[in-house]
Amino acid sequence: EAAVTQSPRNKVTVTGGNVTLSCRQTNSHNYMYWYRQDTGHGLRLIHYSYGAGNLQIGDVPDGYKATRTTQEDFFLLLELASPSQTSLYFCASSDDNSDYTFGSGTRLLVI
Amino acid sequence: QQQVRQSPQSLTVWEGETAILNCSYEDSTFDYFPWYHQFPGESPALLIAIRPVSNKKEDGRFTIFFNKREKKFSLHIADSQPGDSATYFCAASANTGKLTFGDGTVLTVKP
């Protein structure tokens, strides 16, 4: 079954720590996205990609890097985590018609 | 500058009433307008979507009304049920696959 799988489901790190969030999709979609969801702000786009090796900057990219290693895998990197990055992170994939399939989310707490 | 504005932030209706959720947008190049719903503890899921070749899209109890001239679109949920209680997000994209989301409306349907 086509799906978007995120790991880990929950993560706690300290301020200044290094965190990698992983996302794998089996939908054969070209597009993949990283969003963060915060109360009162909805879903805000961090980075996205059109395919392996491609990276596009989203609306709230500061403090985040991303890498698309294969068609299936998209990673979000926080190299110096800050408390302001405490959030619920969603990965999604889509084909050209923009219908998203979301992963189950990763809840990150930076203390 | 917020590209997609959503209102109200929260809405309470009685079972059987019609719930109306509103969105407006800025970018004239937007050409795809989906609505997603999200139940507590779950990821967002596509509910219904419209392209501006038409001004109305129906799917069962859910209807999108689209006004290109005023750059507005709305979701009407007829005969609302308690099971419809969720957070609803409108979104828009411009032929890029990248969705810009509104901040969400928390809908509560009282029995």
Coordinates of N, CA and C in Angstrom, one line a residue:
Chain A
E1 N 0.9 -1.2 0.0 CA 0.0 0.0 0.0 C 0.9 1.2 0.0
A2 N 0.6 2.2 -0.9 CA 1.3 3.4 -1.0 C 1.2 4.2 0.3
A3 N 2.3 4.8 0.7 CA 2.2 5.4 2.0 C 3.4 6.4 2.2
V4 N 3.3 7.2 3.2 CA 4.4 8.1 3.6 C 4.7 7.8 5.1
T5 N 5.9 7.4 5.3 CA 6.3 6.9 6.6 C 7.4 7.9 7.2
Q6 N 7.1 8.4 8.4 CA 8.0 9.3 9.1 C 8.6 8.6 10.3
S7 N 9.9 8.9 10.6 CA 10.5 8.5 11.8 C 11.5 9.5 12.3
P8 N 11.7 9.6 13.6 CA 10.9 8.9 14.6 C 9.5 9.5 14.8
R9 N 8.6 8.9 15.6 CA 7.3 9.5 15.9 C 7.4 10.6 16.9
N10 N 8.3 10.5 17.8 CA 8.6 11.5 18.9 C 10.1 11.6 19.1
K11 N 10.5 12.8 19.4 CA 11.9 13.1 19.6 C 12.1 14.2 20.6
V12 N 13.0 14.0 21.6 CA 13.4 15.0 22.5 C 14.9 15.3 22.3
T13 N 15.2 16.5 22.2 CA 16.6 16.9 22.1 C 16.9 18.1 23.0
V14 N 18.2 18.4 23.2 CA 18.5 19.6 23.9 C 18.9 20.8 23.0
T15 N 18.8 22.0 23.5 CA 19.1 23.1 22.7 C 20.6 23.0 22.2
G16 N 20.8 23.2 20.9 CA 22.1 23.1 20.3 C 22.3 21.7 19.7
G17 N 21.4 20.8 20.0 CA 21.6 19.4 19.5 C 21.3 19.3 18.0
N18 N 21.7 18.1 17.5 CA 21.6 17.8 16.1 C 20.5 16.7 15.9
V19 N 19.5 17.1 15.0 CA 18.4 16.2 14.8 C 18.2 15.9 13.4
T20 N 17.9 14.7 13.0 CA 17.5 14.3 11.6 C 16.1 13.7 11.7
L21 N 15.2 14.2 10.9 CA 13.9 13.6 10.7 C 13.8 13.0 9.4
S22 N 13.3 11.7 9.3 CA 13.3 11.0 8.1 C 11.9 10.8 7.5
C23 N 11.8 10.7 6.2 CA 10.5 10.5 5.5 C 10.8 9.6 4.3
R24 N 10.0 8.6 4.2 CA 10.0 7.7 3.0 C 8.7 7.5 2.4
Q25 N 8.5 7.7 1.1 CA 7.3 7.5 0.4 C 7.4 6.4 -0.6
T26 N 6.3 5.6 -0.7 CA 6.2 4.5 -1.6 C 5.1 4.8 -2.7
N27 N 4.8 6.1 -2.9 CA 3.8 6.5 -3.8 C 4.3 6.7 -5.2
S28 N 5.6 6.6 -5.4 CA 6.2 7.0 -6.7 C 5.9 8.4 -7.1
H29 N 5.8 9.3 -6.1 CA 5.6 10.7 -6.3 C 6.9 11.4 -6.6
N30 N 6.8 12.4 -7.4 CA 8.0 13.3 -7.6 C 8.3 14.3 -6.5
Y31 N 7.1 14.8 -6.0 CA 7.2 15.9 -5.0 C 7.2 15.4 -3.6
M32 N 8.1 16.0 -2.8 CA 8.0 15.7 -1.3 C 8.2 17.0 -0.6
Y33 N 7.6 17.1 0.6 CA 7.5 18.4 1.4 C 7.8 18.1 2.8
W34 N 8.3 19.1 3.5 CA 8.4 19.2 5.0 C 7.6 20.4 5.4
Y35 N 6.6 20.2 6.3 CA 5.8 21.2 6.9 C 6.0 21.2 8.5
R36 N 5.8 22.3 9.1 CA 5.7 22.3 10.6 C 4.3 22.8 10.9
Q37 N 3.7 22.2 11.9 CA 2.4 22.6 12.4 C 2.4 23.1 13.8
D38 N 2.0 24.4 14.0 CA 1.9 25.0 15.3 C 0.6 25.6 15.5
T39 N 0.1 25.6 16.7 CA -1.2 26.1 17.0 C -1.3 27.6 16.6
G40 N -2.3 27.9 15.8 CA -2.5 29.3 15.4 C -1.8 29.6 14.1
H41 N -1.0 28.7 13.6 CA -0.2 29.0 12.3 C -0.5 28.0 11.2
G42 N -1.3 27.0 11.5 CA -1.6 26.0 10.5 C -0.3 25.3 10.1
L43 N -0.2 24.9 8.8 CA 0.9 24.2 8.2 C 1.8 25.2 7.5
R44 N 3.0 25.2 7.8 CA 4.0 26.1 7.2 C 5.1 25.3 6.5
L45 N 5.3 25.7 5.2 CA 6.3 24.9 4.4 C 7.7 25.3 4.7
I46 N 8.5 24.2 5.0 CA 9.9 24.5 5.4 C 10.8 24.3 4.2
H47 N 10.8 23.1 3.6 CA 11.5 22.8 2.3 C 10.7 21.8 1.5
Y48 N 11.0 21.8 0.2 CA 10.4 20.8 -0.6 C 11.3 20.4 -1.8
S49 N 10.9 19.4 -2.5 CA 11.8 18.8 -3.5 C 11.0 18.3 -4.7
Y50 N 11.5 18.4 -5.9 CA 10.8 17.9 -7.1 C 11.4 16.6 -7.5
G51 N 12.4 16.1 -6.9 CA 13.0 14.8 -7.2 C 14.3 14.6 -6.5
A52 N 14.9 13.4 -6.7 CA 16.2 13.1 -6.1 C 17.2 14.2 -6.5
G53 N 17.9 14.7 -5.4 CA 18.9 15.7 -5.6 C 18.4 17.1 -5.7
N54 N 17.1 17.3 -5.8 CA 16.5 18.6 -6.0 C 16.1 19.2 -4.6
L55 N 16.3 20.4 -4.3 CA 15.8 21.0 -3.1 C 15.3 22.4 -3.4
Q56 N 14.2 22.7 -2.8 CA 13.6 24.1 -2.9 C 13.3 24.6 -1.5
I57 N 13.5 25.9 -1.4 CA 13.3 26.6 -0.1 C 11.8 26.9 0.0
G58 N 11.3 26.7 1.2 CA 9.9 27.0 1.5 C 9.7 28.3 2.1
D59 N 8.7 28.5 2.9 CA 8.3 29.8 3.5 C 9.0 30.0 4.9
V60 N 9.4 29.0 5.6 CA 10.0 29.2 6.9 C 11.3 28.3 7.0
P61 N 12.3 28.5 6.2 CA 13.5 27.6 6.1 C 14.6 27.9 7.1
D62 N 14.5 29.0 7.8 CA 15.7 29.3 8.7 C 15.8 28.3 9.8
G63 N 17.1 27.8 9.9 CA 17.4 26.8 10.9 C 17.2 25.4 10.5
Y64 N 16.8 25.2 9.2 CA 16.6 23.9 8.7 C 17.4 23.6 7.4
K65 N 17.9 22.4 7.3 CA 18.4 21.9 6.0 C 17.6 20.7 5.6
A66 N 17.7 20.4 4.3 CA 17.0 19.2 3.9 C 17.8 18.6 2.8
T67 N 17.6 17.2 2.6 CA 18.3 16.5 1.6 C 17.3 15.5 1.0
R68 N 17.3 15.4 -0.3 CA 16.5 14.3 -1.0 C 17.5 13.4 -1.7
T69 N 17.7 12.3 -1.0 CA 18.7 11.3 -1.4 C 18.3 10.4 -2.6
T70 N 17.0 10.1 -2.6 CA 16.4 9.2 -3.6 C 15.0 9.7 -3.9
Q71 N 14.4 9.0 -4.8 CA 13.0 9.4 -5.1 C 12.1 9.2 -3.9
E72 N 12.5 8.2 -3.1 CA 11.7 7.8 -1.9 C 12.0 8.6 -0.6
D73 N 13.2 9.0 -0.5 CA 13.7 9.5 0.9 C 14.0 11.0 0.9
F74 N 13.4 11.6 1.9 CA 13.6 13.1 2.1 C 13.8 13.3 3.6
F75 N 14.9 14.0 3.9 CA 15.4 14.2 5.3 C 15.3 15.7 5.6
L76 N 15.0 15.9 6.9 CA 15.0 17.3 7.4 C 16.0 17.3 8.5
L77 N 17.0 18.3 8.5 CA 18.1 18.3 9.4 C 18.0 19.6 10.2
L78 N 18.1 19.5 11.5 CA 18.3 20.6 12.4 C 19.6 20.5 13.1
E79 N 20.6 21.3 12.7 CA 21.9 21.1 13.1 C 22.2 21.8 14.4
L80 N 21.5 22.8 14.8 CA 21.6 23.5 16.1 C 20.2 23.8 16.6
A81 N 19.6 22.7 17.1 CA 18.2 22.9 17.5 C 17.9 24.0 18.5
S82 N 16.8 24.7 18.4 CA 16.4 25.7 19.3 C 15.0 25.4 19.8
P83 N 14.7 25.9 21.0 CA 13.3 25.7 21.5 C 12.2 26.2 20.6
S84 N 12.5 27.2 19.7 CA 11.5 27.7 18.8 C 11.2 26.6 17.7
Q85 N 12.0 25.6 17.6 CA 11.7 24.5 16.6 C 10.9 23.4 17.2
T86 N 10.5 23.5 18.5 CA 9.6 22.6 19.0 C 8.3 22.6 18.3
S87 N 7.9 21.5 17.7 CA 6.7 21.6 16.8 C 6.3 20.2 16.4
L88 N 5.2 20.1 15.6 CA 4.8 18.8 15.0 C 5.2 19.0 13.5
Y89 N 6.0 18.0 13.0 CA 6.5 18.1 11.7 C 5.8 17.0 10.8
F90 N 5.3 17.5 9.7 CA 4.7 16.6 8.7 C 5.5 16.5 7.4
C91 N 5.7 15.3 6.9 CA 6.2 15.1 5.6 C 5.0 14.8 4.7
A92 N 5.1 15.1 3.4 CA 4.0 14.8 2.5 C 4.6 14.5 1.1
S93 N 3.9 13.8 0.3 CA 4.3 13.6 -1.1 C 3.1 13.9 -2.0
S94 N 3.4 14.2 -3.2 CA 2.3 14.5 -4.2 C 2.8 14.2 -5.6
D95 N 1.8 13.9 -6.4 CA 2.2 13.9 -7.9 C 1.9 15.3 -8.4
D96 N 1.8 15.4 -9.7 CA 1.7 16.7 -10.3 C 0.4 17.5 -10.1
N97 N -0.7 16.7 -9.6 CA -1.9 17.4 -9.4 C -2.1 18.0 -8.0
S98 N -1.1 17.9 -7.2 CA -1.1 18.6 -5.9 C -1.9 17.9 -4.8
D99 N -2.4 16.7 -5.0 CA -3.1 16.0 -3.9 C -2.0 15.4 -3.0
Y100 N -2.0 15.8 -1.8 CA -1.0 15.4 -0.9 C -1.4 14.1 -0.2
T101 N -0.4 13.3 0.1 CA -0.5 12.2 1.1 C 0.5 12.6 2.2
F102 N 0.0 12.7 3.4 CA 0.8 13.1 4.6 C 1.2 11.9 5.3
G103 N 2.4 12.0 6.0 CA 2.9 11.0 6.9 C 2.2 11.3 8.3
S104 N 2.5 10.4 9.2 CA 1.8 10.5 10.5 C 2.4 11.6 11.5
G105 N 3.5 12.2 11.1 CA 4.0 13.3 11.9 C 5.1 12.9 12.8
T106 N 6.0 13.8 13.1 CA 7.0 13.7 14.1 C 6.9 14.8 15.1
R107 N 6.7 14.5 16.4 CA 6.6 15.5 17.4 C 8.0 15.7 18.0
L108 N 8.5 16.9 17.8 CA 9.8 17.3 18.3 C 9.8 18.2 19.5
L109 N 10.4 17.9 20.5 CA 10.6 18.8 21.7 C 12.0 19.2 21.9
V110 N 12.3 20.5 21.9 CA 13.7 20.9 22.1 C 13.7 21.6 23.5
I111 N 14.5 21.1 24.4 CA 14.5 21.6 25.8 C 15.8 22.3 26.1
Chain B
Q1 N 3.6 38.3 4.4 CA 2.3 38.5 3.8 C 1.6 37.1 3.7
Q2 N 0.5 37.0 4.4 CA -0.2 35.7 4.3 C -0.9 35.5 3.0
Q3 N -0.6 34.5 2.3 CA -1.2 34.3 1.0 C -2.6 33.7 1.0
V4 N -2.9 32.9 2.0 CA -4.2 32.3 2.2 C -4.8 32.6 3.5
R5 N -5.9 33.3 3.6 CA -6.5 33.7 4.9 C -7.8 32.9 5.1
Q6 N -7.9 32.4 6.3 CA -9.1 31.5 6.6 C -9.9 32.0 7.8
S7 N -11.2 31.9 7.7 CA -12.0 32.3 8.8 C -13.3 31.5 8.8
P8 N -13.9 31.4 10.0 CA -13.4 31.8 11.3 C -12.4 30.9 11.9
Q9 N -11.7 31.3 13.0 CA -10.7 30.4 13.6 C -11.4 29.2 14.2
S10 N -12.6 29.4 14.8 CA -13.4 28.3 15.3 C -14.9 28.6 15.0
L11 N -15.6 27.4 14.9 CA -17.0 27.5 14.5 C -17.7 26.4 15.2
T12 N -18.8 26.7 15.9 CA -19.7 25.7 16.5 C -21.1 25.7 15.9
V13 N -21.5 24.6 15.4 CA -22.9 24.4 14.9 C -23.6 23.2 15.5
W14 N -24.9 23.2 15.4 CA -25.7 22.1 15.9 C -25.8 21.0 14.8
E15 N -25.9 19.8 15.3 CA -26.1 18.7 14.4 C -27.3 19.0 13.4
G16 N -27.1 18.8 12.1 CA -28.1 19.0 11.1 C -28.0 20.4 10.4
E17 N -27.2 21.3 11.0 CA -27.1 22.6 10.4 C -26.0 22.6 9.3
T18 N -25.9 23.6 8.5 CA -24.8 23.8 7.5 C -23.7 24.6 8.1
A19 N -22.5 24.1 8.1 CA -21.3 24.8 8.5 C -20.7 25.4 7.3
I20 N -20.3 26.7 7.4 CA -19.7 27.4 6.3 C -18.3 27.9 6.8
L21 N -17.3 27.5 6.0 CA -15.9 27.9 6.3 C -15.4 28.7 5.1
N22 N -14.7 29.8 5.4 CA -14.3 30.7 4.4 C -12.8 30.8 4.2
C23 N -12.4 31.1 2.9 CA -11.0 31.4 2.6 C -10.9 32.4 1.6
S24 N -9.8 33.2 1.6 CA -9.5 34.2 0.6 C -8.0 34.0 0.2
Y25 N -7.6 34.5 -1.0 CA -6.2 34.4 -1.4 C -5.8 35.6 -2.1
E26 N -4.4 35.7 -2.2 CA -3.9 36.9 -2.8 C -3.3 36.7 -4.2
D27 N -2.8 35.5 -4.4 CA -2.0 35.3 -5.6 C -2.9 34.9 -6.8
S28 N -2.9 35.7 -7.8 CA -3.8 35.4 -9.0 C -3.4 34.2 -9.8
T29 N -2.2 33.7 -9.6 CA -1.7 32.6 -10.3 C -2.2 31.2 -9.6
F30 N -2.7 31.3 -8.5 CA -3.3 30.1 -7.8 C -4.3 29.5 -8.7
D31 N -4.2 28.1 -8.9 CA -5.2 27.5 -9.8 C -5.7 26.2 -9.3
Y32 N -5.5 25.9 -8.0 CA -5.9 24.6 -7.4 C -6.2 24.9 -6.0
F33 N -7.4 24.5 -5.5 CA -7.9 24.9 -4.2 C -8.5 23.7 -3.4
P34 N -7.7 23.1 -2.6 CA -8.2 21.9 -1.9 C -8.6 22.3 -0.4
W35 N -9.4 21.5 0.1 CA -9.7 21.5 1.6 C -9.3 20.2 2.2
Y36 N -8.6 20.3 3.3 CA -8.1 19.2 4.1 C -8.8 19.2 5.4
H37 N -9.0 18.0 6.0 CA -9.5 18.0 7.4 C -8.5 17.1 8.2
Q38 N -8.5 17.5 9.5 CA -7.6 16.8 10.4 C -8.3 16.5 11.7
F39 N -8.3 15.2 12.1 CA -8.9 14.8 13.3 C -7.8 14.8 14.4
P40 N -8.2 15.0 15.7 CA -7.2 15.0 16.7 C -6.2 13.8 16.7
G41 N -4.9 14.1 16.7 CA -4.0 13.0 16.7 C -3.7 12.4 15.4
E42 N -4.3 12.9 14.3 CA -4.1 12.4 13.0 C -3.4 13.4 12.1
S43 N -3.1 12.9 10.9 CA -2.5 13.8 9.9 C -3.6 14.4 9.0
P44 N -3.4 15.5 8.4 CA -4.4 16.1 7.5 C -4.7 15.1 6.3
A45 N -5.9 15.2 5.9 CA -6.3 14.3 4.7 C -7.2 15.1 3.8
L46 N -7.0 14.9 2.5 CA -7.7 15.6 1.5 C -9.2 15.3 1.6
L47 N -10.0 16.4 1.6 CA -11.5 16.2 1.7 C -12.1 16.4 0.3
I48 N -11.8 17.6 -0.3 CA -12.4 17.9 -1.6 C -11.6 19.1 -2.2
A49 N -11.6 19.2 -3.5 CA -10.8 20.2 -4.2 C -11.5 20.7 -5.4
I50 N -11.1 21.9 -5.8 CA -11.7 22.5 -7.0 C -10.6 23.2 -7.8
R51 N -10.8 23.2 -9.1 CA -10.0 24.1 -10.0 C -10.9 25.1 -10.6
P52 N -10.5 26.3 -10.9 CA -11.4 27.4 -11.2 C -12.0 27.4 -12.6
V53 N -12.0 26.2 -13.3 CA -12.8 26.0 -14.5 C -14.3 26.0 -14.1
S54 N -14.6 25.7 -12.9 CA -16.0 25.8 -12.4 C -16.0 26.6 -11.1
N55 N -17.2 27.0 -10.7 CA -17.4 27.7 -9.5 C -18.0 27.0 -8.4
K56 N -18.2 25.6 -8.6 CA -18.9 24.8 -7.6 C -18.4 23.4 -7.8
K57 N -18.1 22.7 -6.6 CA -17.8 21.3 -6.6 C -18.5 20.7 -5.5
E58 N -19.2 19.6 -5.8 CA -19.9 18.9 -4.7 C -19.4 17.5 -4.5
D59 N -19.4 17.0 -3.3 CA -19.1 15.6 -3.0 C -19.9 15.2 -1.8
G60 N -21.1 14.6 -2.0 CA -21.9 14.3 -0.9 C -22.4 15.5 -0.1
R61 N -22.1 15.6 1.1 CA -22.5 16.7 2.0 C -21.6 17.9 1.9
F62 N -20.5 17.7 1.2 CA -19.4 18.8 1.1 C -19.5 19.5 -0.2
T63 N -19.5 20.8 -0.2 CA -19.5 21.6 -1.4 C -18.5 22.8 -1.3
I64 N -17.8 23.0 -2.3 CA -16.9 24.2 -2.4 C -17.6 25.2 -3.4
F65 N -17.7 26.4 -2.9 CA -18.1 27.5 -3.8 C -16.9 28.4 -4.0
F66 N -16.7 28.7 -5.3 CA -15.5 29.5 -5.7 C -15.9 30.8 -6.4
N67 N -15.3 31.9 -6.0 CA -15.5 33.2 -6.7 C -14.2 33.7 -7.1
K68 N -13.8 33.6 -8.4 CA -12.5 34.0 -8.9 C -12.4 35.5 -8.9
R69 N -13.4 36.2 -9.1 CA -13.3 37.7 -9.2 C -13.0 38.3 -7.8
E70 N -13.6 37.7 -6.8 CA -13.3 38.2 -5.4 C -12.2 37.4 -4.7
K71 N -11.6 36.4 -5.4 CA -10.5 35.6 -4.8 C -10.9 35.0 -3.5
K72 N -12.1 34.4 -3.5 CA -12.6 33.7 -2.3 C -13.2 32.3 -2.6
F73 N -13.1 31.5 -1.7 CA -13.7 30.2 -1.8 C -14.2 29.7 -0.4
S74 N -15.2 28.9 -0.4 CA -15.8 28.5 0.9 C -16.1 27.0 0.8
L75 N -16.2 26.4 2.0 CA -16.6 25.0 2.1 C -17.9 25.0 2.9
H76 N -18.9 24.4 2.3 CA -20.2 24.2 3.0 C -20.4 22.7 3.4
I77 N -20.6 22.5 4.6 CA -20.9 21.1 5.1 C -22.3 21.1 5.5
A78 N -23.1 20.4 4.7 CA -24.6 20.3 4.9 C -24.8 19.2 5.9
D79 N -26.0 19.3 6.6 CA -26.4 18.3 7.6 C -25.2 17.9 8.5
S80 N -24.6 18.8 9.1 CA -23.4 18.5 9.9 C -23.6 17.5 10.9
Q81 N -22.6 16.6 11.1 CA -22.7 15.5 12.1 C -21.6 15.7 13.1
P82 N -21.8 15.2 14.3 CA -20.7 15.2 15.3 C -19.4 14.7 14.8
G83 N -19.4 13.7 14.0 CA -18.2 13.1 13.4 C -17.5 14.0 12.5
D84 N -18.1 15.1 12.1 CA -17.4 16.1 11.2 C -16.5 17.0 12.1
S85 N -16.6 17.0 13.4 CA -15.8 17.8 14.2 C -14.4 17.5 14.0
A86 N -13.6 18.6 13.6 CA -12.2 18.4 13.2 C -11.7 19.8 12.9
T87 N -10.4 19.9 12.6 CA -9.8 21.1 12.1 C -9.8 21.1 10.5
Y88 N -10.3 22.1 9.9 CA -10.3 22.2 8.4 C -9.4 23.2 7.9
F89 N -8.6 22.8 6.9 CA -7.6 23.7 6.3 C -7.9 23.9 4.9
C90 N -8.0 25.2 4.4 CA -8.0 25.4 3.0 C -6.6 25.6 2.5
A91 N -6.4 25.5 1.2 CA -5.1 25.6 0.7 C -5.2 26.1 -0.8
A92 N -4.0 26.5 -1.3 CA -4.0 26.9 -2.7 C -2.6 26.6 -3.3
S93 N -2.6 26.3 -4.6 CA -1.3 26.2 -5.3 C -1.4 26.7 -6.7
A94 N -0.2 27.0 -7.2 CA -0.1 27.7 -8.5 C 0.8 26.8 -9.5
N95 N 0.3 25.7 -9.9 CA 0.9 24.9 -10.9 C 2.3 24.4 -10.5
T96 N 2.6 24.4 -9.2 CA 4.0 24.1 -8.8 C 3.9 22.8 -7.9
G97 N 2.8 22.4 -7.5 CA 2.6 21.3 -6.6 C 2.7 21.7 -5.1
K98 N 3.2 22.9 -4.9 CA 3.5 23.4 -3.5 C 2.2 24.1 -3.0
L99 N 1.6 23.5 -1.9 CA 0.4 24.1 -1.3 C 0.8 25.1 -0.3
T100 N 0.0 26.2 -0.3 CA 0.0 27.2 0.8 C -1.3 27.0 1.6
F101 N -1.1 26.8 2.9 CA -2.3 26.5 3.7 C -2.8 27.7 4.5
G102 N -4.1 27.8 4.8 CA -4.6 28.7 5.7 C -4.3 28.2 7.1
D103 N -4.7 29.0 8.1 CA -4.3 28.7 9.5 C -5.3 27.7 10.2
G104 N -6.4 27.4 9.5 CA -7.3 26.4 10.0 C -8.5 26.9 10.7
T105 N -9.6 26.2 10.6 CA -10.8 26.4 11.3 C -11.2 25.2 12.2
V106 N -11.3 25.4 13.5 CA -11.7 24.3 14.3 C -13.2 24.2 14.4
L107 N -13.8 23.1 13.8 CA -15.2 23.0 13.7 C -15.7 22.0 14.8
T108 N -16.7 22.4 15.6 CA -17.3 21.6 16.6 C -18.8 21.5 16.2
V109 N -19.3 20.2 16.1 CA -20.7 20.0 15.8 C -21.3 19.4 17.1
K110 N -22.3 20.1 17.6 CA -22.9 19.7 18.9 C -24.1 18.8 18.6
P111 N -24.3 17.7 19.3 CA -25.5 16.8 19.0 C -26.7 17.4 19.6

